[in-house]
Short mmCIF file of C-alpha atoms in Angstrom, two decimals:
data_model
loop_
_atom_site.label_atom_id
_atom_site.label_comp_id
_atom_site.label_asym_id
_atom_site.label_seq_id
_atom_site.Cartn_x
_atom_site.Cartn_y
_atom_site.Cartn_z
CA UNK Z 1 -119.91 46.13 -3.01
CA UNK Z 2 -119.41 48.27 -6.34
CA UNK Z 3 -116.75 49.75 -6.93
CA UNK Z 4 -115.96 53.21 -9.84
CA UNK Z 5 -113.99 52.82 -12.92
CA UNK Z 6 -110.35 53.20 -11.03
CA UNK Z 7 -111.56 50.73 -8.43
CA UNK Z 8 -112.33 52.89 -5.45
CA UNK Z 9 -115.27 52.59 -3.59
CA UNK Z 10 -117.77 55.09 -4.16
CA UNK Z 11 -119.31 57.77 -0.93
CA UNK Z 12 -122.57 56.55 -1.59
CA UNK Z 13 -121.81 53.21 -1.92
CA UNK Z 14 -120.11 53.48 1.50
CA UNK Z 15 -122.67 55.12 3.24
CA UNK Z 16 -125.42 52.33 1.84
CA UNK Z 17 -123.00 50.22 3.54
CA UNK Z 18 -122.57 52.02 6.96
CA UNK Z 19 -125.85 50.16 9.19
CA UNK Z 20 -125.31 53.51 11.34
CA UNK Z 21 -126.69 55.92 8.21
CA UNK Z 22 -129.88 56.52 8.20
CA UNK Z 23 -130.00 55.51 4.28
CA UNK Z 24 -129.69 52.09 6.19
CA UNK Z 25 -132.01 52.12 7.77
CA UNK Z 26 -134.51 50.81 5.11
CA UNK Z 27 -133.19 47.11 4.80
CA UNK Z 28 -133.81 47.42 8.48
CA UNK Z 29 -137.78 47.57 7.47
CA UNK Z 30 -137.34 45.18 5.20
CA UNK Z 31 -136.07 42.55 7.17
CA UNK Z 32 -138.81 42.88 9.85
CA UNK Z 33 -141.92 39.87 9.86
CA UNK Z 34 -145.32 42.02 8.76
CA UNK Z 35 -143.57 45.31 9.01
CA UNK Z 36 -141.70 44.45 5.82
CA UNK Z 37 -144.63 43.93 3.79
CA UNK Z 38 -146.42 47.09 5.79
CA UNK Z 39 -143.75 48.90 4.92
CA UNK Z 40 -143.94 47.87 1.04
CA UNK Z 41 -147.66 47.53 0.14
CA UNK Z 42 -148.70 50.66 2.49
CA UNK Z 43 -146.16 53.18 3.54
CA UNK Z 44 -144.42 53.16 -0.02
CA UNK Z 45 -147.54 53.64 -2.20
CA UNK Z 46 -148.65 56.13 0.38
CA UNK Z 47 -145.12 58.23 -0.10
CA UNK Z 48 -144.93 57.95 -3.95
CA UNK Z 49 -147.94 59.47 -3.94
CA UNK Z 50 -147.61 62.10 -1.42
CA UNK Z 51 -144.14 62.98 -3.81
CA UNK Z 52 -146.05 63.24 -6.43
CA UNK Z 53 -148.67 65.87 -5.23
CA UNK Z 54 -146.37 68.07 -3.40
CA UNK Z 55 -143.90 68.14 -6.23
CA UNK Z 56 -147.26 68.96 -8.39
CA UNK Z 57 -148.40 71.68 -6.08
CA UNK Z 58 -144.69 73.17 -5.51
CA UNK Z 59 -143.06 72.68 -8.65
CA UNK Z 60 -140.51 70.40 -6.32
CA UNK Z 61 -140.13 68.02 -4.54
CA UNK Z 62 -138.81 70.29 -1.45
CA UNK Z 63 -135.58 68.38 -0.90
CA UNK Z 64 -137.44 65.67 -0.09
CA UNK Z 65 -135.77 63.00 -2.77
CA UNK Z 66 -132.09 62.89 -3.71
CA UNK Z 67 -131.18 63.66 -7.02
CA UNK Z 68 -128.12 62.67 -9.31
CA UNK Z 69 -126.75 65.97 -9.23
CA UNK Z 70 -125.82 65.35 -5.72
CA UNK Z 71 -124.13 62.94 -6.23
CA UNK Z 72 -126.52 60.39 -4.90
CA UNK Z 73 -129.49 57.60 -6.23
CA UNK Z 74 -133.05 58.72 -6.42
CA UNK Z 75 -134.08 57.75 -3.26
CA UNK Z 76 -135.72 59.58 -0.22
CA UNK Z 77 -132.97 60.58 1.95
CA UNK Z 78 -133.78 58.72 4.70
CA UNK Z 79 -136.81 56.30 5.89
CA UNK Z 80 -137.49 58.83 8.47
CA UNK Z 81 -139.15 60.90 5.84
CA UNK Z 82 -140.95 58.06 4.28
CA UNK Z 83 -143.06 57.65 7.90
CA UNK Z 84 -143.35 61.09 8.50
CA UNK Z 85 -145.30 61.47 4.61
CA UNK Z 86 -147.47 58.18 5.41
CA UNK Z 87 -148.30 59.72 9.23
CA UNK Z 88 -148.93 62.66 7.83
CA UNK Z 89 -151.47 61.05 4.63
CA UNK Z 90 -153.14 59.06 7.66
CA UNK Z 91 -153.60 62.47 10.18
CA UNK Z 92 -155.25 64.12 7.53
CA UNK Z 93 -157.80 61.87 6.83
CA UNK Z 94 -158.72 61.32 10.07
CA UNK Z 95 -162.19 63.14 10.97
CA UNK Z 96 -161.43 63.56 14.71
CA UNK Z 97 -158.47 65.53 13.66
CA UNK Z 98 -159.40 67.01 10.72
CA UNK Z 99 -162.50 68.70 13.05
CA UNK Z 100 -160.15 69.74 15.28
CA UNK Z 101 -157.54 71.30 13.41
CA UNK Z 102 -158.96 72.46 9.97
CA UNK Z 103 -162.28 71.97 9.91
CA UNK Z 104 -163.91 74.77 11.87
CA UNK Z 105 -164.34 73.04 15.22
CA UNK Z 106 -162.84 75.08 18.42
CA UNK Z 107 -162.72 73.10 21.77
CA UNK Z 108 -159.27 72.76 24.43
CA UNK Z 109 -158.83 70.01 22.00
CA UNK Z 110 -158.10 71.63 19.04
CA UNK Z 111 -154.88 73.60 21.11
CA UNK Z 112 -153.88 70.30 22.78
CA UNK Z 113 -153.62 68.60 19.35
CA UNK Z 114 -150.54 70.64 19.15
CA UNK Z 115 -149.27 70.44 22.59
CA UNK Z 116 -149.60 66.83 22.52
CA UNK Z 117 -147.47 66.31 19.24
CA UNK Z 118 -144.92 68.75 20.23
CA UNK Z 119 -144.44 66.65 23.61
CA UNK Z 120 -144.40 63.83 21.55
CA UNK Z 121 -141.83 64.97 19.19
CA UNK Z 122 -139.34 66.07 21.93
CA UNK Z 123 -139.85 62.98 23.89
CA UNK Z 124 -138.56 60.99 20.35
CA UNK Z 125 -136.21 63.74 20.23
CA UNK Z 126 -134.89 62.91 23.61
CA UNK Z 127 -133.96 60.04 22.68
CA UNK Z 128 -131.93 60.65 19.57
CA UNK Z 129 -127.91 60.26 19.43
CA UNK Z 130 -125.42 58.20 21.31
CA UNK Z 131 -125.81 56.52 24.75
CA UNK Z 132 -123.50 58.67 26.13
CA UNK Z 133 -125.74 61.73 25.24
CA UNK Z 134 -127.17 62.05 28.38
CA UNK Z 135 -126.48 66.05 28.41
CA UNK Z 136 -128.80 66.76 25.14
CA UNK Z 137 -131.04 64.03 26.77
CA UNK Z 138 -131.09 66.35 29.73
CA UNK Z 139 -132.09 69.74 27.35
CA UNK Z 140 -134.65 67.81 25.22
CA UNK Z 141 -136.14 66.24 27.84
CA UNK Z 142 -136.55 69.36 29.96
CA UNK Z 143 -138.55 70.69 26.98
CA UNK Z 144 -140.18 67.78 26.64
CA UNK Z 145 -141.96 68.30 30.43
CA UNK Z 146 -142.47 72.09 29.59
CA UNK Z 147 -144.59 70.96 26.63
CA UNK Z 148 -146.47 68.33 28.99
CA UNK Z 149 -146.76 71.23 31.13
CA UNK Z 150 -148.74 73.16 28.05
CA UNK Z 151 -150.94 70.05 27.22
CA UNK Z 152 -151.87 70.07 31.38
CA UNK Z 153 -153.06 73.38 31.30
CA UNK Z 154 -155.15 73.03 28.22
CA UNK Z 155 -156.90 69.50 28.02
CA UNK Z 156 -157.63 66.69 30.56
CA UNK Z 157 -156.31 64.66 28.08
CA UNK Z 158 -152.79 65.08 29.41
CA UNK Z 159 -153.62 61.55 31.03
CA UNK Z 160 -152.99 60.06 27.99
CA UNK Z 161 -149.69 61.87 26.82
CA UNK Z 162 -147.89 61.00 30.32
CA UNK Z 163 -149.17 57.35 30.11
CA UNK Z 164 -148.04 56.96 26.66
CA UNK Z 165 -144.43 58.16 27.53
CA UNK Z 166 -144.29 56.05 30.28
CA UNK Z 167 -145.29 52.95 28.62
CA UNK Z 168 -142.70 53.86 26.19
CA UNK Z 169 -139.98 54.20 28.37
CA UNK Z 170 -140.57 51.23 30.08
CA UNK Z 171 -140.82 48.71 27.27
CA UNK Z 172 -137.77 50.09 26.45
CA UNK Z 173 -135.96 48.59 29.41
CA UNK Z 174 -137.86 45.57 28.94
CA UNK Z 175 -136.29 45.53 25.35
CA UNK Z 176 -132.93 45.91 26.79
CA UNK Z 177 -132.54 49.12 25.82
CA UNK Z 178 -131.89 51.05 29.18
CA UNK Z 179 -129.29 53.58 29.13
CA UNK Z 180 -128.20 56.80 31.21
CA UNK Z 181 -129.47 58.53 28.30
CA UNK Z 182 -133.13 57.44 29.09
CA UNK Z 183 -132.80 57.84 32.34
CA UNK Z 184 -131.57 61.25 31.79
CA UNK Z 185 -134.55 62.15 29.41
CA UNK Z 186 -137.62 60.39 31.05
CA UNK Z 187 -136.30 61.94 34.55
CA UNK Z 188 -136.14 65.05 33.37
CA UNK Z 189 -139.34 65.03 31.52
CA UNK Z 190 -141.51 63.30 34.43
CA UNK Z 191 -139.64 65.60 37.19
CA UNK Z 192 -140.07 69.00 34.89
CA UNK Z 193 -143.70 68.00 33.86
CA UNK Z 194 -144.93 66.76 36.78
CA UNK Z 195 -143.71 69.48 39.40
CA UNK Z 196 -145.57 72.70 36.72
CA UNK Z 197 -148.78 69.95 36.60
CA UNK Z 198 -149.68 70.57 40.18
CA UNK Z 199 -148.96 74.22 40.28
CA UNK Z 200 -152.65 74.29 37.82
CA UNK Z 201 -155.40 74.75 40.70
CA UNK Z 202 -157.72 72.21 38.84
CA UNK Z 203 -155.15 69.37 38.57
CA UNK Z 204 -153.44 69.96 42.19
CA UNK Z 205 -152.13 66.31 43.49
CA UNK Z 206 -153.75 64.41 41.54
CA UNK Z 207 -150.82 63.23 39.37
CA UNK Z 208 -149.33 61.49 42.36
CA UNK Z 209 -152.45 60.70 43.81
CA UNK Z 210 -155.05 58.97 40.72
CA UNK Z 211 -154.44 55.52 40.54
CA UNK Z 212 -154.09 56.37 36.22
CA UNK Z 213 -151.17 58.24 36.81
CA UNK Z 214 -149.22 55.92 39.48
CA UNK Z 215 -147.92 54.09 36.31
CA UNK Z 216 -145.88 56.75 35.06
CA UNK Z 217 -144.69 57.88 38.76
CA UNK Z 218 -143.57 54.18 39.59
CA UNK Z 219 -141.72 54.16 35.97
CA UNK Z 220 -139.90 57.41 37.33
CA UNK Z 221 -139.02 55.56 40.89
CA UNK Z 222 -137.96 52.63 38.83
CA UNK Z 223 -135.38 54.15 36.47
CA UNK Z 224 -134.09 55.99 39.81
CA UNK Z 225 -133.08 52.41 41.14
CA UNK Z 226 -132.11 51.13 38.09
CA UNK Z 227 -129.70 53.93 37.41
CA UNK Z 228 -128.29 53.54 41.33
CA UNK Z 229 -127.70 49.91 40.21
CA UNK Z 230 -125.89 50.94 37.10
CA UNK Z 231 -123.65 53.50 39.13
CA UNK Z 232 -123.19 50.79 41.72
CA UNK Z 233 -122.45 48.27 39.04
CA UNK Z 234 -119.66 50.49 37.08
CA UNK Z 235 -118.21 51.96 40.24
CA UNK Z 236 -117.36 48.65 41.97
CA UNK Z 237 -117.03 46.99 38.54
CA UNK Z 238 -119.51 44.15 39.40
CA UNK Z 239 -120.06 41.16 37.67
CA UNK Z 240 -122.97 40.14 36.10
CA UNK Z 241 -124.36 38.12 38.68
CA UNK Z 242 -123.26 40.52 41.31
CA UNK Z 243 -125.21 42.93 39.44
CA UNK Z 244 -128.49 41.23 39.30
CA UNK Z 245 -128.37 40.16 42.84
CA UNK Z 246 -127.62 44.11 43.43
CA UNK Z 247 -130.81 45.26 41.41
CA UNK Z 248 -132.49 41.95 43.79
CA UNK Z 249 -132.25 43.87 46.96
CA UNK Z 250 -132.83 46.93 45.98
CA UNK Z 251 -135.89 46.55 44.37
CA UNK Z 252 -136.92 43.69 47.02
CA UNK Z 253 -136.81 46.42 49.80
CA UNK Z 254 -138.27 49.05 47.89
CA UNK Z 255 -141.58 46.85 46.72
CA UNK Z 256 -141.57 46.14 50.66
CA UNK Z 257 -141.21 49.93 51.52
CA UNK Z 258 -144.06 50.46 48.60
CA UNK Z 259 -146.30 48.00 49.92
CA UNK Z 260 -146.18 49.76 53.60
CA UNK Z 261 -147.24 53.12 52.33
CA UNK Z 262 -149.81 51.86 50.23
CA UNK Z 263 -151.40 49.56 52.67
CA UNK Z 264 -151.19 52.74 55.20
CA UNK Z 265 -152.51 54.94 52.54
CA UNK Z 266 -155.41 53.30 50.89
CA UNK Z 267 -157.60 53.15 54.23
CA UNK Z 268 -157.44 57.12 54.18
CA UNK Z 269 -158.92 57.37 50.91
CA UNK Z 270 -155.64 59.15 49.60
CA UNK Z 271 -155.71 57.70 46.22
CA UNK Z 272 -158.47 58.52 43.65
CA UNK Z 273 -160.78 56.81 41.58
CA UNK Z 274 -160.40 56.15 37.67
CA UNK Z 275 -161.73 58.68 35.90
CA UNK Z 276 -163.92 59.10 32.85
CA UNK Z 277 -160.88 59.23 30.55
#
């Protein structure tokens, strides 16, 4: 650690030091199997060179870069930026996208490119702050389902965008990474998307009744018995094996309960086939 002229350590210095700054963030990257060389031989190319147009084309670099004035190294200001810039060089050279956003072609598509970022984006968004967030989880969240909602009512793609959150939000409790802030977010985006989804006369029941969509629905049940096991856990301050044998019979009676209604179900021809998509 460096240290000025009187001996004090410098702001910058100290925030290069703090792992919760995002300037951190980048030795994070670097200390990652594959994604460390990704993130050097692709991703940093890509960026230099994305800095170097757009401060060509605007006369600046747009904030983008910290400069000595401020007190600061030249360096982006956080890694965050760096993957936005390379997403951003690889969306706009792909032709699918290109055709449907500025190259002339107008299908549902080209509106539910947007939809589907935005939801996307406020998903991430969700996500973003302490675990004990679970309020802005709650708003974010909320406006992440009205932006499903939008993608629904525009493209049959919407399959996709719900499965894709789902998947997400379930590998993170598989990562360990289960919080009331998730719970918070992915309820209130499933709950909030899913309840506007049927209201659209072509879609109807069919997100709780295609077999591509049960994924996402079971994720939502899941996180509901998770978070009762959490509440349960913290309320009668459980130990750790008391906790696991807890989250046992809960989710041992509700795969029985599960298994009932679908055996009773799938006779009646209640659930529908996979789809095209």
């Amino acid at each position: 650690r460096g240290t000025s002229s009187d001996g004090v350590v410098t702001a910058v210095q100290q925030s290069t030091d703090d792992p919760s700054r995002p300037e951190a963030f980048g030795s994070i990257l670097a200390s990652i199997p594959v994604v460390n060389v990704l993130y050097r031989r692709l991703i940093l190319p890509v960026v230099d060179l994305l800095l170097r147009a757009i401060t060509w084309i605007f006369g600046s670099d747009l904030g983008l870069v910290d400069s000595p004035r401020r007190g600061t190294p030249t360096t982006l200001v956080s890694p965050a930026v760096e993957s936005f810039l390379a997403a951003a060089a690889i969306m706009s050279i792909v032709p699918a996208h290109i055709m449907r956003s500025v190259g002339g072609g107008y299908d549902n598509e080209s509106i539910a490119m947007t939809s589907m970022t935005m939801t996307f984006y406020l998903w991430m968004r969700s996500l973003r702050g302490g675990k004990e967030n679970t309020s802005g989880a709650l708003v974010w969240g909320t406006l992440a389902g009205l932006a499903y909602f939008y993608m629904v009512a525009v493209w049959g793609g919407y399959i996709f965008v719900i499965n894709i959150v789902g998947v997400h939000a379930g590998s993170l409790v598989l990562l360990g990474r289960y919080s009331s802030k998730l719970h918070r977010a992915y309820t209130a985006f499933y709950f909030i998307g899913t309840a506007l989804a049927v209201q659209i006369p072509v879609v109807g029941w069919t997100p709780i009744r295609s077999l591509e969509q049960l994924g996402p629905m079971a994720v939502f049940v899941g996180f509901q018995m998770i978070e009762y096991c959490e509440v349960m856990r913290r309320k009668n301050n459980l130990s750790r094996k008391e906790a696991w044998v807890l989250r046992g019979k809960v989710f041992g009676a509700a795969l029985l309960v599960a298994a009932v209604i679908v055996a009773a179900l799938v006779p009646t021809g209640y659930f529908g086939p996979i789809s095209a998509r």
